[in-house]
Structure formats: structure tokens, C-alpha cells
Short mmCIF file of C-alpha atoms in Angstrom, two decimals:
data_model
loop_
_atom_site.label_atom_id
_atom_site.label_comp_id
_atom_site.label_asym_id
_atom_site.label_seq_id
_atom_site.Cartn_x
_atom_site.Cartn_y
_atom_site.Cartn_z
CA MET A 21 16.09 14.31 17.20
CA THR A 22 15.22 15.07 20.79
CA GLY A 23 12.10 15.64 22.82
CA HIS A 24 8.96 15.99 20.76
CA ASP A 25 10.57 17.54 17.68
CA HIS A 26 9.20 14.70 15.57
CA ILE A 27 5.60 15.74 16.30
CA ALA A 28 6.07 18.94 14.32
CA ARG A 29 7.90 16.99 11.61
CA ASP A 30 4.97 14.53 11.43
CA GLU A 31 2.53 17.37 10.89
CA GLN A 32 4.76 18.89 8.24
CA ALA A 33 4.82 15.55 6.41
CA ARG A 34 1.03 15.28 6.55
CA ALA A 35 0.78 18.84 5.24
CA ILE A 36 3.00 17.90 2.28
CA LEU A 37 0.72 14.99 1.39
CA ARG A 38 -2.34 17.19 1.65
CA GLY A 39 -0.65 19.96 -0.32
CA ASN A 40 0.31 17.58 -3.14
CA ASP A 41 -3.16 16.04 -3.20
CA ARG A 42 -4.95 16.89 -6.45
CA GLY A 43 -8.25 15.23 -5.55
CA GLY A 44 -7.94 11.45 -5.79
CA TYR A 45 -4.29 11.38 -6.77
CA THR A 46 -1.08 12.89 -5.42
CA VAL A 47 1.67 14.59 -7.41
CA PRO A 48 5.27 13.91 -6.32
CA THR A 49 5.86 17.66 -5.96
CA ALA A 50 4.38 20.76 -7.53
CA GLY A 51 5.97 22.10 -10.72
CA LEU A 52 8.65 19.51 -11.41
CA TYR A 53 6.24 16.53 -11.43
CA PRO A 54 2.66 17.76 -11.99
CA TYR A 55 0.96 14.40 -12.74
CA GLN A 56 0.37 11.04 -11.04
CA TRP A 57 3.47 8.87 -11.05
CA ASN A 58 3.06 5.14 -10.50
CA TRP A 59 5.33 4.12 -7.66
CA ASP A 60 5.25 7.61 -6.15
CA SER A 61 1.49 7.19 -5.89
CA ALA A 62 1.79 3.85 -4.10
CA PHE A 63 4.12 5.43 -1.57
CA ALA A 64 1.68 8.30 -1.17
CA ALA A 65 -0.97 5.73 -0.25
CA MET A 66 1.43 4.29 2.31
CA GLY A 67 1.77 7.73 3.88
CA PHE A 68 -1.94 8.51 3.81
CA ALA A 69 -2.64 5.16 5.49
CA THR A 70 -1.01 6.47 8.66
CA PHE A 71 -3.75 9.07 9.13
CA ASP A 72 -6.48 8.69 6.48
CA MET A 73 -7.19 5.13 5.37
CA GLU A 74 -9.94 6.02 2.93
CA ARG A 75 -7.67 8.52 1.19
CA ALA A 76 -5.02 5.81 0.95
CA ARG A 77 -7.48 3.48 -0.76
CA THR A 78 -8.57 6.23 -3.13
CA GLU A 79 -4.95 6.78 -4.21
CA ILE A 80 -4.66 3.14 -5.24
CA ASP A 81 -8.08 3.24 -6.92
CA THR A 82 -7.04 6.20 -9.06
CA LEU A 83 -3.72 4.61 -10.00
CA LEU A 84 -5.27 1.31 -11.09
CA ALA A 85 -8.07 3.14 -12.93
CA GLY A 86 -5.44 3.95 -15.56
CA GLN A 87 -4.63 0.29 -16.23
CA TRP A 88 -4.43 -0.73 -19.88
CA SER A 89 -6.37 -3.71 -21.26
CA SER A 90 -3.03 -5.57 -21.45
CA GLY A 91 -2.72 -5.29 -17.66
CA MET A 92 0.05 -2.69 -17.75
CA VAL A 93 -0.24 0.19 -15.29
CA PRO A 94 1.50 3.26 -16.79
CA HIS A 95 4.28 5.13 -15.08
CA ILE A 96 2.48 8.48 -15.56
CA LEU A 97 -1.24 9.21 -15.70
CA PHE A 98 -1.95 12.57 -17.31
CA HIS A 99 -4.96 13.93 -15.47
CA GLY A 100 -5.46 17.11 -17.48
CA HIS A 101 -2.57 18.91 -19.12
CA ASP A 102 0.25 20.99 -17.68
CA PRO A 103 2.26 22.86 -20.34
CA GLY A 104 5.13 23.17 -17.88
CA TYR A 105 5.98 19.45 -18.13
CA PHE A 106 7.91 17.68 -20.89
CA PRO A 107 7.35 15.12 -22.32
CA GLY A 108 3.62 15.50 -21.81
CA PRO A 109 0.70 13.57 -23.26
CA GLU A 110 1.08 15.08 -26.71
CA ILE A 111 4.54 13.47 -26.95
CA TRP A 112 3.56 10.04 -25.62
CA GLY A 113 0.46 9.79 -27.80
CA ARG A 114 -2.93 8.37 -26.96
CA GLY A 115 -1.76 5.08 -25.55
CA ARG A 116 -4.05 2.12 -24.88
CA GLY A 117 -5.71 2.99 -21.62
CA PRO A 118 -8.78 4.84 -20.36
CA ILE A 119 -6.70 7.82 -19.18
CA ARG A 120 -4.02 9.55 -21.23
CA SER A 121 -0.72 8.17 -20.04
CA SER A 122 2.86 7.25 -20.76
CA GLY A 123 3.51 3.94 -22.55
CA ILE A 124 5.79 2.29 -19.99
CA SER A 125 5.35 1.08 -16.43
CA GLN A 126 7.30 1.47 -13.16
CA PRO A 127 8.37 -0.69 -10.18
CA PRO A 128 5.21 -2.42 -8.91
CA VAL A 129 5.25 -1.60 -5.21
CA ALA A 130 1.45 -1.30 -5.20
CA ALA A 131 0.66 -4.89 -4.17
CA THR A 132 2.89 -4.54 -1.11
CA VAL A 133 1.21 -1.28 -0.13
CA VAL A 134 -2.23 -2.82 -0.70
CA ARG A 135 -1.29 -5.67 1.62
CA ASP A 136 -0.21 -3.15 4.27
CA ILE A 137 -3.50 -1.28 3.96
CA TRP A 138 -5.48 -4.53 4.09
CA GLU A 139 -3.70 -5.83 7.18
CA ALA A 140 -4.10 -2.49 8.95
CA ASP A 141 -7.86 -2.39 8.40
CA ARG A 142 -9.38 -5.72 7.33
CA PRO A 143 -12.96 -5.04 8.43
CA GLY A 144 -13.12 -1.89 6.35
CA GLY A 145 -11.33 -3.18 3.30
CA GLU A 146 -12.47 -6.59 2.06
CA ALA A 147 -14.74 -5.31 -0.71
CA TRP A 148 -12.03 -2.88 -1.76
CA LEU A 149 -9.39 -5.65 -1.79
CA ARG A 150 -11.60 -7.92 -3.89
CA ALA A 151 -11.81 -5.15 -6.47
CA GLN A 152 -8.04 -4.52 -6.50
CA PHE A 153 -6.77 -8.10 -6.49
CA PRO A 154 -7.59 -8.97 -10.13
CA ARG A 155 -6.15 -5.65 -11.31
CA LEU A 156 -2.89 -6.25 -9.47
CA LYS A 157 -2.73 -9.81 -10.73
CA ALA A 158 -3.23 -8.64 -14.32
CA TRP A 159 -0.42 -6.14 -13.91
CA HIS A 160 1.95 -8.77 -12.55
CA ARG A 161 0.96 -11.10 -15.41
CA TRP A 162 1.88 -8.35 -17.89
CA PHE A 163 5.37 -8.18 -16.38
CA MET A 164 5.74 -11.94 -16.63
CA GLU A 165 4.55 -11.98 -20.26
CA TRP A 166 6.31 -8.89 -21.64
CA ARG A 167 9.20 -7.98 -19.36
CA THR A 168 10.76 -11.31 -18.29
CA ASP A 169 14.05 -12.54 -19.71
CA GLU A 170 14.98 -16.19 -20.23
CA HIS A 171 16.40 -16.42 -16.71
CA GLY A 172 13.29 -15.02 -15.00
CA ALA A 173 14.62 -11.52 -14.32
CA ILE A 174 12.60 -8.43 -15.28
CA PHE A 175 14.05 -6.21 -17.99
CA VAL A 176 13.21 -2.60 -18.76
CA THR A 177 12.75 -1.04 -22.19
CA HIS A 178 13.30 2.58 -21.13
CA PRO A 179 15.43 3.95 -18.27
CA TRP A 180 12.37 5.68 -16.84
CA GLU A 181 10.61 2.34 -16.48
CA ALA A 182 12.97 1.30 -13.69
CA GLY A 183 12.43 4.52 -11.75
CA ARG A 184 16.23 5.01 -11.62
CA ASP A 185 16.22 7.28 -14.64
CA ASN A 186 19.87 8.06 -15.33
CA CYS A 187 21.83 5.55 -13.24
CA LEU A 188 25.10 4.14 -14.52
CA ASP A 189 23.43 0.78 -15.19
CA TRP A 190 22.01 2.18 -18.41
CA ASP A 191 25.12 3.84 -19.84
CA GLU A 192 26.34 1.07 -22.17
CA ALA A 193 22.87 0.33 -23.50
CA MET A 194 22.12 4.02 -23.97
CA ALA A 195 25.41 4.64 -25.80
CA ALA A 196 24.36 2.13 -28.46
CA ILE A 197 21.32 4.25 -29.35
CA ASN A 198 21.77 6.88 -32.05
CA PRO A 199 18.94 9.36 -31.41
CA VAL A 200 18.76 10.39 -35.04
CA GLY A 201 15.74 12.51 -35.91
CA VAL A 202 14.80 13.27 -32.32
CA GLY A 203 14.39 16.91 -33.28
CA ASP A 204 14.26 19.99 -31.09
CA TYR A 205 12.44 20.01 -27.78
CA ALA A 206 12.37 22.14 -24.66
CA ARG A 207 13.03 20.45 -21.32
CA CYS A 208 11.25 21.84 -18.30
CA ASP A 209 12.96 19.92 -15.49
CA THR A 210 16.08 22.09 -15.58
CA SER A 211 13.98 25.21 -15.03
CA HIS A 212 12.83 23.77 -11.69
CA VAL A 213 16.08 22.15 -10.54
CA ASP A 214 19.81 22.88 -10.96
CA PRO A 215 20.87 21.20 -14.25
CA GLU A 216 23.85 19.70 -12.40
CA MET A 217 21.35 17.54 -10.52
CA ARG A 218 19.53 16.30 -13.64
CA PRO A 219 20.29 13.99 -16.59
CA THR A 220 22.44 15.41 -19.37
CA LYS A 221 21.08 16.45 -22.77
CA GLU A 222 22.82 13.44 -24.34
CA ASP A 223 20.82 11.16 -22.07
CA TYR A 224 17.62 13.10 -22.62
CA ASP A 225 17.89 12.86 -26.41
CA ARG A 226 17.86 9.09 -26.06
CA TYR A 227 14.97 9.12 -23.59
CA VAL A 228 12.89 11.12 -26.04
CA TRP A 229 13.96 8.96 -29.00
CA LEU A 230 12.71 5.84 -27.18
CA VAL A 231 9.39 7.56 -26.43
CA GLN A 232 9.05 8.55 -30.09
CA ARG A 233 9.72 4.95 -31.13
CA GLY A 234 7.05 3.64 -28.77
CA ARG A 235 4.51 6.13 -30.07
CA ARG A 236 5.35 5.24 -33.67
CA LEU A 237 4.62 1.57 -32.90
CA GLY A 238 1.39 2.42 -31.10
CA TRP A 239 2.73 1.10 -27.79
CA ASP A 240 1.88 -2.40 -29.00
CA ASP A 241 3.74 -4.91 -26.83
CA ALA A 242 4.31 -7.42 -29.62
CA ALA A 243 5.56 -4.79 -32.08
CA LEU A 244 7.83 -3.21 -29.47
CA ALA A 245 9.33 -6.59 -28.52
CA ARG A 246 10.48 -7.46 -32.05
CA ASP A 247 13.54 -5.23 -31.78
CA LEU A 248 14.30 -3.60 -28.45
CA PRO A 249 17.06 -1.00 -28.79
CA PHE A 250 17.16 -0.67 -24.99
CA CYS A 251 16.72 -3.92 -23.04
CA VAL A 252 18.36 -4.25 -19.61
CA SER A 253 17.55 -6.79 -16.90
CA ASP A 254 17.16 -4.78 -13.74
CA PRO A 255 17.48 -5.57 -10.02
CA THR A 256 15.03 -2.80 -9.10
CA MET A 257 12.17 -4.28 -11.10
CA THR A 258 13.06 -7.90 -10.41
CA LEU A 259 13.42 -7.65 -6.64
CA ILE A 260 10.45 -5.31 -6.16
CA LEU A 261 8.19 -7.54 -8.27
CA LEU A 262 9.43 -10.61 -6.41
CA ARG A 263 8.41 -9.02 -3.11
CA ALA A 264 5.14 -7.72 -4.55
CA ASN A 265 4.33 -11.14 -5.96
CA ARG A 266 4.75 -12.77 -2.53
CA ASP A 267 2.41 -10.14 -1.11
CA LEU A 268 -0.06 -10.70 -3.93
CA ALA A 269 -0.10 -14.42 -3.13
CA THR A 270 -0.84 -13.64 0.53
CA LEU A 271 -3.71 -11.37 -0.49
CA GLY A 272 -5.10 -14.03 -2.80
CA ALA A 273 -4.93 -16.67 -0.07
CA ASP A 274 -6.75 -14.34 2.33
CA LEU A 275 -9.52 -13.96 -0.26
CA GLY A 276 -9.69 -17.68 -1.00
CA GLU A 277 -8.41 -17.22 -4.55
CA ASP A 278 -6.40 -19.77 -6.54
CA ILE A 279 -2.82 -18.52 -6.22
CA SER A 280 -1.02 -21.31 -8.09
CA GLU A 281 -0.24 -19.04 -11.06
CA VAL A 282 1.14 -16.37 -8.75
CA GLU A 283 3.31 -18.92 -6.94
CA ASN A 284 4.70 -20.13 -10.27
CA TRP A 285 5.64 -16.54 -11.10
CA THR A 286 7.41 -16.24 -7.76
CA SER A 287 9.48 -19.35 -8.44
CA ARG A 288 10.51 -18.00 -11.83
CA LEU A 289 11.36 -14.58 -10.39
CA GLU A 290 13.50 -16.15 -7.67
CA GLY A 291 15.60 -17.77 -10.38
CA GLY A 292 15.92 -14.46 -12.17
CA ALA A 293 16.89 -12.59 -9.03
CA ASN A 294 19.61 -15.10 -8.24
CA TRP A 295 20.91 -14.85 -11.81
CA LEU A 296 21.34 -11.10 -11.32
CA LYS A 297 23.98 -11.74 -8.64
CA ASN A 298 27.28 -11.03 -10.35
CA PRO A 299 29.40 -14.20 -9.93
CA GLU A 300 32.68 -12.28 -10.15
CA LEU A 301 31.94 -9.12 -8.16
CA GLY A 302 29.39 -10.38 -5.63
CA MET A 303 26.69 -7.71 -5.96
CA PHE A 304 23.31 -7.82 -7.65
CA ASP A 305 23.72 -5.78 -10.82
CA ALA A 306 22.00 -5.16 -14.14
CA VAL A 307 22.62 -6.96 -17.44
CA ASN A 308 22.44 -5.41 -20.91
CA LEU A 309 20.59 -8.15 -22.78
CA ASN A 310 21.58 -6.75 -26.18
CA SER A 311 25.29 -7.18 -25.45
CA GLY A 312 25.23 -9.75 -22.63
CA VAL A 313 27.41 -7.45 -20.53
CA ARG A 314 26.90 -7.12 -16.77
CA THR A 315 27.07 -3.52 -15.66
CA GLY A 316 29.22 -4.16 -12.59
CA ASN A 317 27.59 -1.34 -10.62
CA LEU A 318 26.85 -1.55 -6.93
CA THR A 319 23.74 0.63 -6.59
CA SER A 320 21.03 1.16 -4.01
CA ALA A 321 18.95 -1.29 -6.08
CA SER A 322 21.53 -3.98 -5.31
CA PHE A 323 20.56 -3.72 -1.65
CA LEU A 324 16.95 -4.61 -2.42
CA CYS A 325 18.01 -8.28 -2.28
CA TRP A 326 16.59 -8.61 1.24
CA TYR A 327 13.37 -6.87 0.19
CA GLY A 328 13.03 -9.60 -2.43
CA GLY A 329 13.62 -12.25 0.25
CA LEU A 330 17.22 -13.11 -0.69
CA ASP A 331 19.72 -13.07 2.16
CA ASP A 332 23.31 -12.33 1.22
CA ASP A 333 26.45 -12.04 3.35
CA TRP A 334 28.45 -10.21 0.67
CA MET A 335 25.78 -7.52 0.46
CA LEU A 336 25.82 -7.12 4.26
CA GLY A 337 29.52 -6.37 4.02
CA ALA A 338 28.86 -3.86 1.25
CA LEU A 339 26.20 -2.20 3.40
CA ASN A 340 28.66 -1.79 6.25
CA THR A 341 31.14 -0.24 3.82
CA ALA A 342 28.50 2.23 2.67
CA PHE A 343 28.06 3.32 6.28
CA ASP A 344 31.83 3.71 6.63
CA VAL A 345 32.17 5.82 3.47
CA CYS A 346 28.99 7.92 3.60
CA ARG A 347 27.52 10.01 6.38
CA TYR A 348 24.04 9.31 5.03
CA PRO A 349 23.90 6.00 3.13
CA VAL A 350 22.66 4.25 1.02
CA PRO A 351 24.06 6.07 -2.05
CA SER A 352 22.41 5.27 -5.36
CA GLN A 353 25.86 4.54 -6.77
CA ASP A 354 28.80 3.10 -4.83
CA ALA A 355 30.58 6.14 -3.40
CA THR A 356 34.00 4.62 -4.07
CA SER A 357 33.30 4.09 -7.79
CA ARG A 358 34.57 6.24 -10.64
CA GLY A 359 31.09 7.25 -11.76
CA PHE A 360 29.86 8.42 -8.36
CA ASP A 361 28.30 11.89 -8.36
CA PRO A 362 26.78 12.93 -5.02
CA LYS A 363 24.32 15.40 -6.55
CA ARG A 364 23.27 14.08 -9.95
CA TYR A 365 19.99 12.20 -9.69
CA TRP A 366 20.56 8.38 -9.54
CA ARG A 367 24.35 8.55 -9.89
CA GLY A 368 25.10 8.96 -6.20
CA PRO A 369 22.44 10.67 -4.09
CA THR A 370 20.65 8.91 -1.25
CA TRP A 371 16.90 8.38 -1.58
CA ALA A 372 14.93 7.96 1.64
CA VAL A 373 12.37 5.87 -0.20
CA MET A 374 14.99 3.31 -1.25
CA ASN A 375 16.31 3.21 2.30
CA ALA A 376 12.81 2.37 3.52
CA LEU A 377 12.56 -0.60 1.16
CA ILE A 378 16.06 -1.82 1.99
CA ALA A 379 15.41 -1.58 5.72
CA ARG A 380 12.12 -3.42 5.40
CA GLY A 381 13.90 -6.26 3.66
CA LEU A 382 16.64 -6.31 6.28
CA LYS A 383 14.10 -6.55 9.07
CA ASP A 384 12.13 -9.29 7.34
CA THR A 385 15.29 -11.39 6.91
CA ASN A 386 16.19 -10.97 10.60
CA HIS A 387 18.87 -8.32 10.19
CA VAL A 388 17.13 -6.18 12.78
CA ALA A 389 20.17 -4.22 13.95
CA GLU A 390 21.07 -3.22 10.39
CA ALA A 391 17.46 -2.24 9.68
CA ARG A 392 17.39 -0.07 12.80
CA ARG A 393 20.71 1.54 11.89
CA LEU A 394 19.43 2.48 8.44
CA ARG A 395 16.17 3.82 9.84
CA ASP A 396 18.01 5.91 12.41
CA VAL A 397 20.35 7.50 9.86
CA THR A 398 17.42 8.22 7.52
CA ARG A 399 15.49 9.74 10.41
CA LYS A 400 18.41 12.04 11.13
CA LEU A 401 18.77 12.89 7.43
CA ILE A 402 15.15 13.99 7.00
CA ALA A 403 14.97 15.69 10.39
CA SER A 404 18.08 17.73 9.59
CA HIS A 405 17.58 18.41 5.89
CA GLY A 406 13.85 18.28 5.19
CA PHE A 407 11.60 16.44 2.75
CA ALA A 408 13.66 16.69 -0.41
CA GLU A 409 13.44 14.33 -3.36
CA TYR A 410 16.95 13.04 -2.62
CA PHE A 411 20.09 14.00 -0.69
CA ASP A 412 23.86 14.25 -0.98
CA PRO A 413 25.06 11.11 0.84
CA MET A 414 28.16 12.86 2.14
CA SER A 415 26.73 16.11 3.50
CA GLY A 416 22.99 15.42 3.58
CA ALA A 417 22.34 18.53 1.47
CA PRO A 418 18.85 18.37 -0.05
CA ALA A 419 18.61 18.04 -3.83
CA GLY A 420 16.01 17.68 -6.57
CA GLY A 421 12.43 18.65 -5.85
CA GLY A 422 11.32 19.94 -2.45
CA THR A 423 8.27 19.11 -0.30
CA PHE A 424 8.39 15.66 -1.85
CA THR A 425 5.50 13.25 -1.41
CA TRP A 426 7.36 9.98 -1.06
CA THR A 427 9.90 11.37 1.39
CA ALA A 428 7.05 12.65 3.55
CA ALA A 429 5.31 9.28 3.20
CA VAL A 430 8.28 7.19 4.31
CA TRP A 431 8.79 9.56 7.23
CA LEU A 432 5.24 8.95 8.45
CA ALA A 433 5.20 5.21 7.79
CA TRP A 434 8.74 4.31 8.81
CA ALA A 435 11.34 6.93 9.75
CA SER A 436 9.43 9.00 12.32
CA PRO A 437 9.56 7.91 15.97
CA SER A 438 5.77 8.00 15.75
CA ALA A 439 5.82 5.15 13.25
CA GLY A 440 6.86 2.69 15.95
CA GLY A 441 8.55 -0.63 15.33
CA GLU A 442 12.21 -1.15 14.63
#
């Protein structure tokens, strides 16, 4: 990118956020994702914070307004009804919150974004922060009570909960599910996007079967936990919550709150994150708790180790290899692996939003040159190929949804030359 080309790109990114704004919440992109998604919404707030701080706060307010009494914040909030989306609120059921929603959560990046907003504008945000802190703490407590394995890692009960919907980490656990009785249904995602870029019908049958099970049990945490057909300890959730928990503790200290419980959670999560490091292969991978089998997959989630505060020489070597193999790393699945698919959702494509988290962790653990290198390649990727949902790591070809909120947000907050920093 030369001259002032980024100025026009900045304005395009702001226009995407405004265009996806539905009045208090932001959709990831029109058509394909017509509701408020959890971690997408937090990233939207991060983007809005670069030019409209009050709108950023409102995004978080609307997200946390859907919190269940258990503390869980759902992965989708159904504001209204769009018949073009499946599975919609009629499939998930009523749930246990004030807004119709899904019955699972998503990676809790919100506390980290709230800290960023707070530190960017303390005078204008103390009352707001005092309102958000107990909600965030309750959400983190829910993870610790209902999604923590015996080692301290966070497990997921549905592939969608991790945000990496159809990655190879879930294949063994998904294969053990017989989606008997799932019935007929009509997917809508493949009418918006090339089916070759989306999960297969075999995967989707199992996704829907798990949703039907949750609805049948009334989304009651205790009932669901008695027999979990899908239960996989996940580096995405574990490392993101570890980082978010550190940020939550900082927020609590700033407010003069007792943070001893939060610090105890952090200690437990550190143990879980370290347990996720595969002792034979070196990477951080997932573990199918029902079989005890490690997945052995090097994914973009593996590189969140630094984001979680864990330095790792082996992972630095793997990052360098990703740069050698791919024109636009970091691929969501190791590009040298048998299961790599450069276009199919989380089985290979590069996600700018994951790169932003990885680079932030690298910078915070003093790997400044590597963080700058990843930012620069992501900057080139977006500048050359637009604000797509994800990208082919070899060619940079855009894939998935277009005019995507979180890609625009990470451009404004991190990748653009206007964002500053390294």
C-alpha cells in the first residue's frame, strides 16, 4: 500500500460498520448472518471505538443485555426474525434469557475489548464500566462452572461454540454422533456462499442434532452436562478466556473490586492452557474428552498461545514455517497437513481477525518483529482483496461473506496504517 491509499480503505471500513449497523447491534454481514453474533459483536465494538466511542459502548451493552440468569452470554441474539437464516429462533427454542437466542456461547473476547474501550476513554466510561464489570464476571464464572475440564482447560459442547465451526479438531468427536431423527431441513448458508466454502451436509446434520438435543433438555446446564455427546477441550476458548480473565482482573482492580476469585480462575486456566500443549507434537491442540484423544492439528487457534500469555519457542518455529508455506498466513489448518483445504471455512483459510489476536499476543510477549510481520501481511491481504469473511492463504482470494464487520474492524483497529503502533 502506497501513498494515502489507506485513507480510502479506512473510510470503506467505517462504511461497512455503519452499513451492518442495525441500531444498537451489528450483523457480521447482510444475508448470510442477519443477527447479532457474540464475538463478532465484540470486534465490531473494537472497530467502532476508533471513530465512535459511544457506539462502541452501545454494541457491548446490547450484547450483554442478552445474558442469561446463569451468566452465559449466547452466541446469537435473535433481534426479530429473518426467515432467510437457519437455524433460527424457532429451532433453538425459547432459551433462558431476556432475548430469544441460541443456547450456547462463543469465545469471550468482550472483556478484552471493554478494557481497550476503558483505557481509551476513562473519563467518559467509569459508570459504563461499573455496569459491565459484574456482567462480564458472571459470564466468566459460567465458563469456569460449566465449561472447565479437570485440567482447567475450557471445553465446548457444540462446534459453533468455539467459533471455528467445522475445523478438523471436531472430526473424531463429530463422527461418534449418529444424527438419528434429525429430520429434513433447508440450509440457507449455501444460497449465499459457494457450498465448497461451507460445512458439508454430514457435518450440518450433526450440528442440528446437537441443537435439537439442547432444546429438548431446555438448555439446562446440569441436564446437558450429564451426558455430553460432543465434549472437546479447545485452545480457542481456553486461551481467549485466559487473556480475557487477565483483562477482567485489571478492570476490577481499576474499580477497586475484589479480584481474588478472578485471579484464582486465571491460575486454573493457565494450568489448562499448558495441558493443551501436545507433549509429542509440540503444538497446542484440542482434546476429545469422550475418547481422551488429542486431535494433533496445528490450527490458527494454536497460535493464540501468546495471546493467552504463554511464550513458546516451538510455536515461533511453526509460525515461521507458515510464512514460508503460505503467501498470506496464518492458515486455519496447517497448510502441509492432509486435511488442509484453502477455501473451506475453518479447514485452511486465513482469517484476519485471528491474525489480529495472534499478533497482539506476539507483541505483548515481546515478539515485536513477528507481530509487525503478521500485521504487514494482513494489511496487504485486506488492501489487495477487500473485507471478506476469510481468504485463501495461498492466493489471497476472498471467500465466505463479503463486506464483513470483523474484517473491517480489525483493519481500523490494527491493520491500517492509520491505526498506529507496531
